[in-house]
mmCIF file of C-alpha atoms and ligand atoms in Angstrom:
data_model
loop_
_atom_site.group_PDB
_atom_site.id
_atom_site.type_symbol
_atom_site.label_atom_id
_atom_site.label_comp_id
_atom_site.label_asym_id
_atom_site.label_seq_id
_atom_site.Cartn_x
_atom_site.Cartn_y
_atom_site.Cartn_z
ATOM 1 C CA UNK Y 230 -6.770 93.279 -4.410
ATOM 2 C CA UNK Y 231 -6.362 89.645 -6.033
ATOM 3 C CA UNK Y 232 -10.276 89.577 -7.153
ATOM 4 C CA UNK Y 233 -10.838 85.912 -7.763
ATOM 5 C CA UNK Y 234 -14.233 86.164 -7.084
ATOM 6 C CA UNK Y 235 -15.532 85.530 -10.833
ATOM 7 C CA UNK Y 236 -14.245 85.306 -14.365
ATOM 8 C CA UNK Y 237 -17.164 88.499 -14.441
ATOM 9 C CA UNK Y 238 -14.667 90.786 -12.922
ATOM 10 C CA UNK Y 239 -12.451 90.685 -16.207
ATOM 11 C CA UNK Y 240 -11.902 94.635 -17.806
ATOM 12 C CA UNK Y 241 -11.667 95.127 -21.470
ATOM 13 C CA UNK Y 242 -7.677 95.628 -22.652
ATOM 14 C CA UNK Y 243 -6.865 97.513 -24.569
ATOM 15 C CA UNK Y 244 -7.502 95.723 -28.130
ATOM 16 C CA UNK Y 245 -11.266 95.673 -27.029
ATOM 17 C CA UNK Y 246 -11.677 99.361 -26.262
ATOM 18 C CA UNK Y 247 -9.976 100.194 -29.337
ATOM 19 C CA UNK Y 248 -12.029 97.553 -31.077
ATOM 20 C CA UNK Y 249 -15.001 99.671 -29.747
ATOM 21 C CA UNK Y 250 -13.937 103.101 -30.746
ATOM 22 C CA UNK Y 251 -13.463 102.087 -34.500
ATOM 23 C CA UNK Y 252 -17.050 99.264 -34.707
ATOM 24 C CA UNK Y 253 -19.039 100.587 -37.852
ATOM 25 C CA UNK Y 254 -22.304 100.766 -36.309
ATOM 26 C CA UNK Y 255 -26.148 101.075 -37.361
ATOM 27 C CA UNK Y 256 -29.267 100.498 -35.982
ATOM 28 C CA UNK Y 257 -29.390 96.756 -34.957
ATOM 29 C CA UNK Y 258 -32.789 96.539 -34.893
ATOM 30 C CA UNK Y 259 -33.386 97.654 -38.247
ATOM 31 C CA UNK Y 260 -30.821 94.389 -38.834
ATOM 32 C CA UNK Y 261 -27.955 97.550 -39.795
ATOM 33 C CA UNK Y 262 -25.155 96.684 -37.291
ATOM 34 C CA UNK Y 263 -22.613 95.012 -39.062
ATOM 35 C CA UNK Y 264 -20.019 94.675 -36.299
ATOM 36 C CA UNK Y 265 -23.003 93.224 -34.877
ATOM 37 C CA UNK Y 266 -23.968 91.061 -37.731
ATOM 38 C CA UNK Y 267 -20.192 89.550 -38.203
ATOM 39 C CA UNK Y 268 -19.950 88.782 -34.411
ATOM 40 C CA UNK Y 269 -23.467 86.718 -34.664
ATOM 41 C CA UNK Y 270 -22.052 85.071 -37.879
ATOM 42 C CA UNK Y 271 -19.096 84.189 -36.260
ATOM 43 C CA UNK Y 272 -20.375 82.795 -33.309
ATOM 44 C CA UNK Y 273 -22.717 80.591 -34.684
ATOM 45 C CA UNK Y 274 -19.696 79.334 -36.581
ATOM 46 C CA UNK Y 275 -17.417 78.962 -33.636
ATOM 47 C CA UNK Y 276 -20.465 76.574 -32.288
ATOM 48 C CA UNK Y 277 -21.249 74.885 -35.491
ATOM 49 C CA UNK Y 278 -25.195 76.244 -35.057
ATOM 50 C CA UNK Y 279 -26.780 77.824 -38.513
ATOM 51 C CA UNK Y 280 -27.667 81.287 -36.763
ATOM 52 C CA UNK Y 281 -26.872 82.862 -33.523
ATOM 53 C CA UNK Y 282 -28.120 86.513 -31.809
ATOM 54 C CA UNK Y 283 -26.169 88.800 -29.813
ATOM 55 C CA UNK Y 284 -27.546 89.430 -26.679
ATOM 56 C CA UNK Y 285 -26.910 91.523 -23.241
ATOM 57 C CA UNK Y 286 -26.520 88.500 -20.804
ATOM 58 C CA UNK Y 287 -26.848 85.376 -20.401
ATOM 59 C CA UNK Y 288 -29.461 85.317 -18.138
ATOM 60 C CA UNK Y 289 -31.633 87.127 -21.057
ATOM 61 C CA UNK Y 290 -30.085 84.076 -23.398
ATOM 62 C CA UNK Y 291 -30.953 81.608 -21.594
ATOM 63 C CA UNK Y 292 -34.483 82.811 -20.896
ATOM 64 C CA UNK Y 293 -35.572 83.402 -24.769
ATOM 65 C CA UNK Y 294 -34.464 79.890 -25.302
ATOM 66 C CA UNK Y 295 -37.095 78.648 -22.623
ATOM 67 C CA UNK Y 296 -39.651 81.077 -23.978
ATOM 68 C CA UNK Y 297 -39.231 79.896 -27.596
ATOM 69 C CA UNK Y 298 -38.737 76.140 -27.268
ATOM 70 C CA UNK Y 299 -41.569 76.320 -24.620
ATOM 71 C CA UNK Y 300 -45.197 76.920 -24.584
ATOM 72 C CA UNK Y 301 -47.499 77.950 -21.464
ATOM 73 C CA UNK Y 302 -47.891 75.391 -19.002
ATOM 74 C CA UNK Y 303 -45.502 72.995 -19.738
ATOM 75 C CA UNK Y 304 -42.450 71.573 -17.891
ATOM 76 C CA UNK Y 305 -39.278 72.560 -17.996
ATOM 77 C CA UNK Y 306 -36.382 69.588 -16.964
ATOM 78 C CA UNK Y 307 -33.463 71.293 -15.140
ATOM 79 C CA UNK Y 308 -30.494 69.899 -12.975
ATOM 80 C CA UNK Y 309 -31.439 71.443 -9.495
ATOM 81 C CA UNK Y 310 -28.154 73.227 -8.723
ATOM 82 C CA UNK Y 311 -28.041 74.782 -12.655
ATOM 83 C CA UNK Y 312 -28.336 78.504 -13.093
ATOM 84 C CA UNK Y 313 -31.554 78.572 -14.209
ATOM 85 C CA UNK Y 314 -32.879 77.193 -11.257
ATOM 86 C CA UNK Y 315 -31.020 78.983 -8.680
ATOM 87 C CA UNK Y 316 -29.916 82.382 -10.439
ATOM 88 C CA UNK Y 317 -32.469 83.551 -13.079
ATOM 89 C CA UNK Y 318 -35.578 84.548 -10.557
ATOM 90 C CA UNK Y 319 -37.591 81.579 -11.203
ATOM 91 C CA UNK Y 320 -37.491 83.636 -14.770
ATOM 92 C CA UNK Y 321 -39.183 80.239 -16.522
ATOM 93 C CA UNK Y 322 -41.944 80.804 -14.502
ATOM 94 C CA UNK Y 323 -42.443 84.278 -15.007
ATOM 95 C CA UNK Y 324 -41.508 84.675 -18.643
ATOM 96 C CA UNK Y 325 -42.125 81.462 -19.897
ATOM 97 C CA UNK Y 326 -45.135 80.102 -17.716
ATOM 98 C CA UNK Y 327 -43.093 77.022 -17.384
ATOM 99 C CA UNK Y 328 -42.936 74.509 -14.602
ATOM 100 C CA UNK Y 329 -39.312 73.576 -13.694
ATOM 101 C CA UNK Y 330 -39.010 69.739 -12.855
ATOM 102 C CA UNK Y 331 -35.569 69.187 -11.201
ATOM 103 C CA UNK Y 332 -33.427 66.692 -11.742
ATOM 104 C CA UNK Y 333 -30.588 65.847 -9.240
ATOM 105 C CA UNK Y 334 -27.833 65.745 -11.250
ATOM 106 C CA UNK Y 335 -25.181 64.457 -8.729
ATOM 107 C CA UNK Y 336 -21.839 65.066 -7.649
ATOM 108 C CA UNK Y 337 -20.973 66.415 -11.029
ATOM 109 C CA UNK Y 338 -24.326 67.898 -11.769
ATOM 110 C CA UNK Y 339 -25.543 65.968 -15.330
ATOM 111 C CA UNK Y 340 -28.523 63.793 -14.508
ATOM 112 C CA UNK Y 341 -28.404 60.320 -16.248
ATOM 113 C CA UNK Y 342 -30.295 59.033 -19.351
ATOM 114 C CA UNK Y 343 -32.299 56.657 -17.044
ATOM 115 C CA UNK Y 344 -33.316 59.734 -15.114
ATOM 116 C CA UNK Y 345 -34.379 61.443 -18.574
ATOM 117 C CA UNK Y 346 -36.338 58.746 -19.541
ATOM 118 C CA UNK Y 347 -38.357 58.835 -16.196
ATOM 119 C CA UNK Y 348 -38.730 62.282 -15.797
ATOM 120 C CA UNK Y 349 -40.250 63.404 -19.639
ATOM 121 C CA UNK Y 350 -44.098 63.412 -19.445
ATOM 122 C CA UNK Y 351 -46.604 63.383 -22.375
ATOM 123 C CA UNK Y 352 -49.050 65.796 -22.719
ATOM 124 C CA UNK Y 353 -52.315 64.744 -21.784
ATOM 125 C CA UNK Y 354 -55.678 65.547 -20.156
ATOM 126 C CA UNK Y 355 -54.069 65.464 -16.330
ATOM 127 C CA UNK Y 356 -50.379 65.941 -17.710
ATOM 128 C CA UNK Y 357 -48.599 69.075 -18.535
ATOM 129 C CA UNK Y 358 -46.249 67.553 -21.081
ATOM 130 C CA UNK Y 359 -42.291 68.337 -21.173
ATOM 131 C CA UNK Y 360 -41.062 71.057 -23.350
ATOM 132 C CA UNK Y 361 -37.657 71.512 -22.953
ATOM 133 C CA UNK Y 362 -34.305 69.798 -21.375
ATOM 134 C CA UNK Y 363 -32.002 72.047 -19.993
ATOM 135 C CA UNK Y 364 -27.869 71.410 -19.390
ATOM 136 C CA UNK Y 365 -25.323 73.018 -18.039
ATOM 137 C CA UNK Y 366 -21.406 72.906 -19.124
ATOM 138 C CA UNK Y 367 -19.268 73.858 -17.316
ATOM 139 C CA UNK Y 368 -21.748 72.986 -14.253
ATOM 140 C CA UNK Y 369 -21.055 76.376 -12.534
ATOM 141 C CA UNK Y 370 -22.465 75.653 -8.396
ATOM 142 C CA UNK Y 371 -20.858 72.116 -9.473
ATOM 143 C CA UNK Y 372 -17.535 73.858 -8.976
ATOM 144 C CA UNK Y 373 -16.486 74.090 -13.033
ATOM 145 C CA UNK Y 374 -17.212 70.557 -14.060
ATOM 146 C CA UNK Y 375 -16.579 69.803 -17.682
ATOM 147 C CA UNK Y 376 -19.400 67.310 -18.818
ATOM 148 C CA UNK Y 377 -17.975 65.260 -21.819
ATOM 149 C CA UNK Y 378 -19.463 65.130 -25.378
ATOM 150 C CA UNK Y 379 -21.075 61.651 -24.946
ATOM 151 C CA UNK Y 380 -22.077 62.276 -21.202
ATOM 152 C CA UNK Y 381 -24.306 64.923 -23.237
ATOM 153 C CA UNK Y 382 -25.222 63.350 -26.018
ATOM 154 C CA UNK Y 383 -26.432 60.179 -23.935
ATOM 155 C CA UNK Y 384 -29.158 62.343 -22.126
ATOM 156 C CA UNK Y 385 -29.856 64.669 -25.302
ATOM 157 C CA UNK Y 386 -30.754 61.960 -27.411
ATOM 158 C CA UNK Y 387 -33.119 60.111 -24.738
ATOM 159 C CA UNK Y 388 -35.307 63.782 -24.952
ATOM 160 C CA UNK Y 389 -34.909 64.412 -28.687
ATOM 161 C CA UNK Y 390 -36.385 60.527 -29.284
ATOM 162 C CA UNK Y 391 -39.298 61.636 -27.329
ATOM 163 C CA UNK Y 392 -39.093 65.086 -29.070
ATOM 164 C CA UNK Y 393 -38.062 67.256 -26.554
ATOM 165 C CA UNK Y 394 -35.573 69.876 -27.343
ATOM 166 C CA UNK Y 395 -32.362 70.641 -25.793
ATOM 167 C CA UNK Y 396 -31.310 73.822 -24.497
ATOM 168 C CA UNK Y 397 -27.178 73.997 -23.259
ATOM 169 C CA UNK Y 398 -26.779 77.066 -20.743
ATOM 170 C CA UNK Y 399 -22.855 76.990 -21.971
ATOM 171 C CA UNK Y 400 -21.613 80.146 -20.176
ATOM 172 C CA UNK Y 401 -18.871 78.824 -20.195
ATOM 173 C CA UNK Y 402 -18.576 75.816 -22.692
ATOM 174 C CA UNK Y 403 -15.288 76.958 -24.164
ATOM 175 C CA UNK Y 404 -13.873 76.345 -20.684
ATOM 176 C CA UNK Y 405 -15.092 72.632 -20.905
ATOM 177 C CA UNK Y 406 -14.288 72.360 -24.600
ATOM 178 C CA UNK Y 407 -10.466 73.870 -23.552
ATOM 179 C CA UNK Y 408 -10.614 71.450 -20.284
ATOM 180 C CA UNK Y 409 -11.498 68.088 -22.535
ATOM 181 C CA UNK Y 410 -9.168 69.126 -25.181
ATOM 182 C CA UNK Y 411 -12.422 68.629 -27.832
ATOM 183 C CA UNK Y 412 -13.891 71.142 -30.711
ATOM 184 C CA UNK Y 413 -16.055 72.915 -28.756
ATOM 185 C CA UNK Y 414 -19.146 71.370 -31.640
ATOM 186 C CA UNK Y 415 -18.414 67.827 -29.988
ATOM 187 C CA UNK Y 416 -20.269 69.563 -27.229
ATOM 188 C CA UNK Y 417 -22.897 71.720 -28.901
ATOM 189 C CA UNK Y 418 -23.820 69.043 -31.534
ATOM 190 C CA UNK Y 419 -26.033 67.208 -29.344
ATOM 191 C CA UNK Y 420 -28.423 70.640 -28.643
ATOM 192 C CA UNK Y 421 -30.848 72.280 -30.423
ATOM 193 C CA UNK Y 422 -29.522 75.915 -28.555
ATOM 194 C CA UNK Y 423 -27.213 76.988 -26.687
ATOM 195 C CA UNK Y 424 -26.014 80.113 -24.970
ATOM 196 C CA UNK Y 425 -22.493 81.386 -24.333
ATOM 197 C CA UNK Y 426 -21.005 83.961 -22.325
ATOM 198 C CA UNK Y 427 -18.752 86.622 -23.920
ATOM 199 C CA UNK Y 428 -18.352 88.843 -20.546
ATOM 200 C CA UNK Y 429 -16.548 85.690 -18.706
ATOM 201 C CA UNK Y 430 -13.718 84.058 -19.585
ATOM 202 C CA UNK Y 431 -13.412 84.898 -22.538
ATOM 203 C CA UNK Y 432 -13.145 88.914 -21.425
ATOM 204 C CA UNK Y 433 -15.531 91.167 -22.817
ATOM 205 C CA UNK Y 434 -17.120 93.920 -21.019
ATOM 206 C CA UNK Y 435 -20.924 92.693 -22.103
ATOM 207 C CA UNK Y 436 -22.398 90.230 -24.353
ATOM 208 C CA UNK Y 437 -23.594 86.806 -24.407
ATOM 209 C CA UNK Y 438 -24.737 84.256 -27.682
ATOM 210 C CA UNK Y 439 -27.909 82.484 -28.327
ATOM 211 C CA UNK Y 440 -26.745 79.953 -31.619
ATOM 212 C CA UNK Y 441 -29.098 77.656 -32.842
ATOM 213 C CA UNK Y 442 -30.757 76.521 -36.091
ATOM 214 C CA UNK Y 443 -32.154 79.711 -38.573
ATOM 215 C CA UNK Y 444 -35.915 79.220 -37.372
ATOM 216 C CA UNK Y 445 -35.063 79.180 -33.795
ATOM 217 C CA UNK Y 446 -32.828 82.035 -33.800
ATOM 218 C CA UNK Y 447 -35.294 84.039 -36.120
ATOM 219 C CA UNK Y 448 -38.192 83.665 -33.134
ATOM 220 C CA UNK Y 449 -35.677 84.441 -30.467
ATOM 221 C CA UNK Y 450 -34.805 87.397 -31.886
ATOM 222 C CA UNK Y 451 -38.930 88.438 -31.603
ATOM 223 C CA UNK Y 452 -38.226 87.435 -28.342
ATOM 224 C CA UNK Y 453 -35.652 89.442 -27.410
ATOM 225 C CA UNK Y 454 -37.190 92.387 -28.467
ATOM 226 C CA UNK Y 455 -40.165 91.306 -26.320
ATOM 227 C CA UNK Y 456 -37.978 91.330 -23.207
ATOM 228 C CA UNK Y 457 -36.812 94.752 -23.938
ATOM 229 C CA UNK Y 458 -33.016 93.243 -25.562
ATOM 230 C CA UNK Y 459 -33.370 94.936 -28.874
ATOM 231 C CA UNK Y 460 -30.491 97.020 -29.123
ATOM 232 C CA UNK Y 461 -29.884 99.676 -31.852
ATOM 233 C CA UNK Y 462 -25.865 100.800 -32.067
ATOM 234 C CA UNK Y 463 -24.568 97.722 -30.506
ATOM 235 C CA UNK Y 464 -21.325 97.537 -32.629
ATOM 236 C CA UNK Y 465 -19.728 99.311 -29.698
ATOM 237 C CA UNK Y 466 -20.369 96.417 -27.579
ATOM 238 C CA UNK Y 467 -20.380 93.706 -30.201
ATOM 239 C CA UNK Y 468 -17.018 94.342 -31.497
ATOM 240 C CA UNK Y 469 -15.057 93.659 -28.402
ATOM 241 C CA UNK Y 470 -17.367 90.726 -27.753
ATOM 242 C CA UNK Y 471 -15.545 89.481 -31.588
ATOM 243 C CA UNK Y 472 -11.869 89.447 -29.998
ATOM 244 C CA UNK Y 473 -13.381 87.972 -27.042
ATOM 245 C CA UNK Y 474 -14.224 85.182 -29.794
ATOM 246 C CA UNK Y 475 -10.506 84.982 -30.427
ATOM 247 C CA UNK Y 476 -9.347 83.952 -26.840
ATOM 248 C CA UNK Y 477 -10.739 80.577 -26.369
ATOM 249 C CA UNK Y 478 -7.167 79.392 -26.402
ATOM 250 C CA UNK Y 479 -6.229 81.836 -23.476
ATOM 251 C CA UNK Y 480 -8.659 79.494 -21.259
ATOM 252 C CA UNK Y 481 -6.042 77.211 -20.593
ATOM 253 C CA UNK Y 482 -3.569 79.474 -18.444
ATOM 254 C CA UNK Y 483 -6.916 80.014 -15.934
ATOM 255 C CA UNK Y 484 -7.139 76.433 -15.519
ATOM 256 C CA UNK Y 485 -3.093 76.109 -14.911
ATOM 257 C CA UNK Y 486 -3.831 78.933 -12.382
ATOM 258 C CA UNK Y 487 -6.980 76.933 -10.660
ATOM 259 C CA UNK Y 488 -4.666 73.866 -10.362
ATOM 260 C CA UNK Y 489 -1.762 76.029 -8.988
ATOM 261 C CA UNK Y 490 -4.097 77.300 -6.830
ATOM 262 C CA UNK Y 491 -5.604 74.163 -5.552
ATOM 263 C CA UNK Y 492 -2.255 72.463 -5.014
ATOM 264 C CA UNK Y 493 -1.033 75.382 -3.113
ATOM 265 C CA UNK Y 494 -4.413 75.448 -1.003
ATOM 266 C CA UNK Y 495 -4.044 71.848 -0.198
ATOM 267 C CA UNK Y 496 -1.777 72.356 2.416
ATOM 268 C CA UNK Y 497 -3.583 74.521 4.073
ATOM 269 C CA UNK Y 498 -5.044 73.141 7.889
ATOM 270 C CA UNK Y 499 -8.428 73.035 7.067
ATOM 271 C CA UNK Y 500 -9.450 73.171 3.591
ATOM 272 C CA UNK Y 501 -10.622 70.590 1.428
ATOM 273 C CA UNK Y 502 -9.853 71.221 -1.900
ATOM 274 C CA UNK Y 503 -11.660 69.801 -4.957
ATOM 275 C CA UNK Y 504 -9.286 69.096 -8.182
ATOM 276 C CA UNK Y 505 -10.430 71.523 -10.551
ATOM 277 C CA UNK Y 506 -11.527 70.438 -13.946
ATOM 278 C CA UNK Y 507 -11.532 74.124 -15.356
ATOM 279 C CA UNK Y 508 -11.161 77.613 -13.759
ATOM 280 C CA UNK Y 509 -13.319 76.868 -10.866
ATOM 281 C CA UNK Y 510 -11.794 76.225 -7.603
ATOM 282 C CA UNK Y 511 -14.295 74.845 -4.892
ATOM 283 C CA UNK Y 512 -12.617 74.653 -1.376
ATOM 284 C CA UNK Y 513 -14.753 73.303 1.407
ATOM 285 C CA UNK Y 514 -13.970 75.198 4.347
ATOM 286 C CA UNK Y 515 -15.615 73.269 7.420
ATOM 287 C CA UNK Y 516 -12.538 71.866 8.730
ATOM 288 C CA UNK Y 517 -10.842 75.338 9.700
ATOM 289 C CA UNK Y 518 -14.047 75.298 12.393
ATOM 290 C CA UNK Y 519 -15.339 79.019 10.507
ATOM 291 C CA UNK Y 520 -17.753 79.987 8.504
ATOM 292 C CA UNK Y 521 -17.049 80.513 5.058
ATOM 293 C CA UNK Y 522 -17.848 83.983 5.497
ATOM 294 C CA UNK Y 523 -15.413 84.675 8.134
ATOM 295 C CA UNK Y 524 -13.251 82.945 6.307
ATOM 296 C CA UNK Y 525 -13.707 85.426 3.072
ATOM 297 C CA UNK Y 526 -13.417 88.294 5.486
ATOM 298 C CA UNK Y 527 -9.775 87.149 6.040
ATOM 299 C CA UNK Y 528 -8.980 86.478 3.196
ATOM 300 C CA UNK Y 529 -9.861 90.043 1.922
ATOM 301 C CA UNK Y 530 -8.150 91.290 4.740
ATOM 302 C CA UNK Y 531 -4.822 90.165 3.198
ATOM 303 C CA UNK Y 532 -5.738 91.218 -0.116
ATOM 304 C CA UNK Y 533 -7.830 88.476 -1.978
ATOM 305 C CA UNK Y 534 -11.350 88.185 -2.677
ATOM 306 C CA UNK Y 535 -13.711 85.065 -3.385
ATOM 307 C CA UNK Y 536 -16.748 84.270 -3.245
ATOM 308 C CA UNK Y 537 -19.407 81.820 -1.255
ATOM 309 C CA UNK Y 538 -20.375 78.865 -2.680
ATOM 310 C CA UNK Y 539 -22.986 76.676 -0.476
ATOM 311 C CA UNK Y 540 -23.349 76.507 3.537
ATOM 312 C CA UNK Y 541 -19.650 75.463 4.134
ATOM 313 C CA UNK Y 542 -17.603 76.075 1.211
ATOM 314 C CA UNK Y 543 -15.948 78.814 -0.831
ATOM 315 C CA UNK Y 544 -14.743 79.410 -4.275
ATOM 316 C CA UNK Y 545 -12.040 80.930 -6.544
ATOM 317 C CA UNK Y 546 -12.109 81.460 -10.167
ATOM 318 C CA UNK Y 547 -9.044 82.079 -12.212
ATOM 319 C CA UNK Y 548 -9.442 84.449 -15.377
ATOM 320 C CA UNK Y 549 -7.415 86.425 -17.406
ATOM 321 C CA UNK Y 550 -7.140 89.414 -15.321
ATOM 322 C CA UNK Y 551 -5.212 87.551 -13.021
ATOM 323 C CA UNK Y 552 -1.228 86.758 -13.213
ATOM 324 C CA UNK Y 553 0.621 83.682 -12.805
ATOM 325 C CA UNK Y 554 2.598 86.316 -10.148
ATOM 326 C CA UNK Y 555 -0.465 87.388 -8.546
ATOM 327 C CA UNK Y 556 -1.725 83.435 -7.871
ATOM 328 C CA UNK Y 557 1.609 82.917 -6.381
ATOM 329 C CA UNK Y 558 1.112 86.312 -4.363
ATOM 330 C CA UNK Y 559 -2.443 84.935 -3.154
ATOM 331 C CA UNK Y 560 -1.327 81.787 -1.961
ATOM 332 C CA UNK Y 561 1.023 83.389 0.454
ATOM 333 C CA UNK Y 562 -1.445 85.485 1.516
ATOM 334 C CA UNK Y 563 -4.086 83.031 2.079
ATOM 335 C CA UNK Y 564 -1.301 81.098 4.102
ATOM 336 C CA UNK Y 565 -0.732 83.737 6.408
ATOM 337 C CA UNK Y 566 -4.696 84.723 6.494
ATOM 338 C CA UNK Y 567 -5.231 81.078 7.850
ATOM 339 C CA UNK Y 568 -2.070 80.633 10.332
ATOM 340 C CA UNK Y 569 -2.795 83.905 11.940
HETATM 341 C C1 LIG A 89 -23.030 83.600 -15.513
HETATM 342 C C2 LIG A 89 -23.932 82.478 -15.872
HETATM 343 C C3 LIG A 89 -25.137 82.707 -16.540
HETATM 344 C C4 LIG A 89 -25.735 84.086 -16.766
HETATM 345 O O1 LIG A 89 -24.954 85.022 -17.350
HETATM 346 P P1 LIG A 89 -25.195 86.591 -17.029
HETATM 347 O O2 LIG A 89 -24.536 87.243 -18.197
HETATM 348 O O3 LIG A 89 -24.556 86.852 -15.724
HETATM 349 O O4 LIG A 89 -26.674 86.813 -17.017
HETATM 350 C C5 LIG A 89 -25.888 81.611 -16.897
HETATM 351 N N1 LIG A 89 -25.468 80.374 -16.634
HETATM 352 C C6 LIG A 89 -24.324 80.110 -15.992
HETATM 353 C C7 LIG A 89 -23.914 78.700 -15.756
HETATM 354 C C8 LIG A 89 -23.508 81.158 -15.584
HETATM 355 O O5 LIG A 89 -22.376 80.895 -14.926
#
């Protein structure tokens, strides 16, 4: 099987499992991991943040940023396709007590400054008052859309001025940093926090990053504990998450492959392929007259997986489990899954 389904699916090689076997360990909640400790120091130096915490996903990441920059009751500004909104459970309402207002970020899934502006609220006797802004980058449901440093800062600054803090799910922010050939700080900069996923991309078996300032990451680490994310020996899982740290650069090749892919796909009767920015491949399916899921069922029929994505359109995401061979092998396949 040719799993492009996610950049999830990626197994640890070899240099991670060995990384594993030899982590010095200790108990991580006692602050006595240092395999954890070095990973969290070099993450939060990778994003240019003061502090960062090692944690199991980035669901859990993303949701002790809420929980911290948040109190009870307030609103929470989110673009209405992001994660958060469609893939975390409503988890700001139920571990935050947050309302989510969305904003309708558009075609590429960033909402404006004007949009911002209109949306904040100020606390008062009727009003809830905002507490947090939340990005995405890449925009994931988007189909991998790298948002540029000043497309963020423009909408970051318009909720710091009215002192509402900026939380970046950044999953995969490498991917957009790689994409927009930028230091992946030109992106985090404009934040107060922001989370990154280790287990994507980037290839580790677990792990995401929470990096932010000293005081935030100190009360996200209470956090995390209260949602059950203190971990004791986590070396073993933190020290392949530390090479992950070393194959940013690797990024690249998926996006070759997604743009392989999507000029290969092109030609295909019935697809309407998106240019991918990243490693992200969104392929709107309509015009073969099937539903994407019948379409998925023959693709895997001929040896490829991928995934839904929306009421008429699939998806494929390049990573580094895949070869430059293997995308070759999977256009041919999808060829003959679609003539026959
Ligand atoms: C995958 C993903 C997450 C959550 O990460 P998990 O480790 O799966 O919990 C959050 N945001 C975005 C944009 C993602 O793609």
């Amino acid at each position: 099987m040719i799993d492009l389904r996610s950049d999830t699916v990626t197994k640890p090689d070899e240099r991670m499992r060995e990384a594993a076997r030899t982590a010095e360990v200790g108990d991580d909640v006692y602050g006595e991991d240092p395999t954890v400790s070095e990973l969290e120091a070099r993450a939060a130096d990778a994003v240019g943040t003061e502090a960062a915490l090692f944690v199991p996903t980035g669901t859990m990441g993303n949701q002790i940023a809420a929980r911290v920059h948040t109190e009870p009751g307030r609103e929470i500004l989110a673009e209405r396709e992001s994660h958060v909104v469609k893939y975390e459970l409503g988890g700001f309402a139920q571990h935050s007590s947050a309302q989510v207002r969305m904003l309708d970020g558009g075609e590429r899934g960033i909402p404006t400054p004007a949009q911002v502006e209109d949306a904040i609220v100020e606390e008062s006797l009727h009003r809830p008052g905002t507490g947090l802004l939340c990005l995405e980058n890449t925009h994931n449901a988007k189909g991998g859309v790298a948002i540029a440093p000043d497309e963020i800062a423009a909408v970051a600054d318009v909720a710091r001025e009215r002192d509402v803090p900026v939380h970046l799910d950044g999953a995969r922010v490498f991917n957009a940093a790689v994409a927009l050939d930028v230091p992946v700080t030109d992106l985090t900069e404009p934040v107060d926090s922001v989370m990154f996923c280790l287990s994507k991309g980037l290839g580790a078996p677990v792990g995401s990053m929470l990096a932010g300032s000293e005081g935030f990451v100190g009360a996200a680490r209470r956090v995390r504990k209260l949602f059950g994310g203190g971990m004791r020996q986590a070396g073993v899982i933190a020290a392949p998450g530390r090479r992950a740290l070393e194959n940013v650069d690797d990024l690249e090749r998926d996006h070759e492959n997604a743009r392989r892919l999507a000029a290969g796909l092109a030609d295909v009767d019935g697809f309407d392929v998106r240019e991918p920015e990243t490693n992200i491949l969104r392929v709107d399916v309509a015009g073969t007259g099937l539903e994407p899921a019948a379409v998925l069922d023959r693709l895997r029929e001929r040896g490829v997986l991928a995934s839904e994505m929306g009421a008429t359109a699939i998806r494929f995401c390049t990573h580094r489990d895949v070869t430059d061979a293997e995308i070759e092998r999977a256009l041919e396949e999808i060829d003959a899954a679609m003539a026959g």
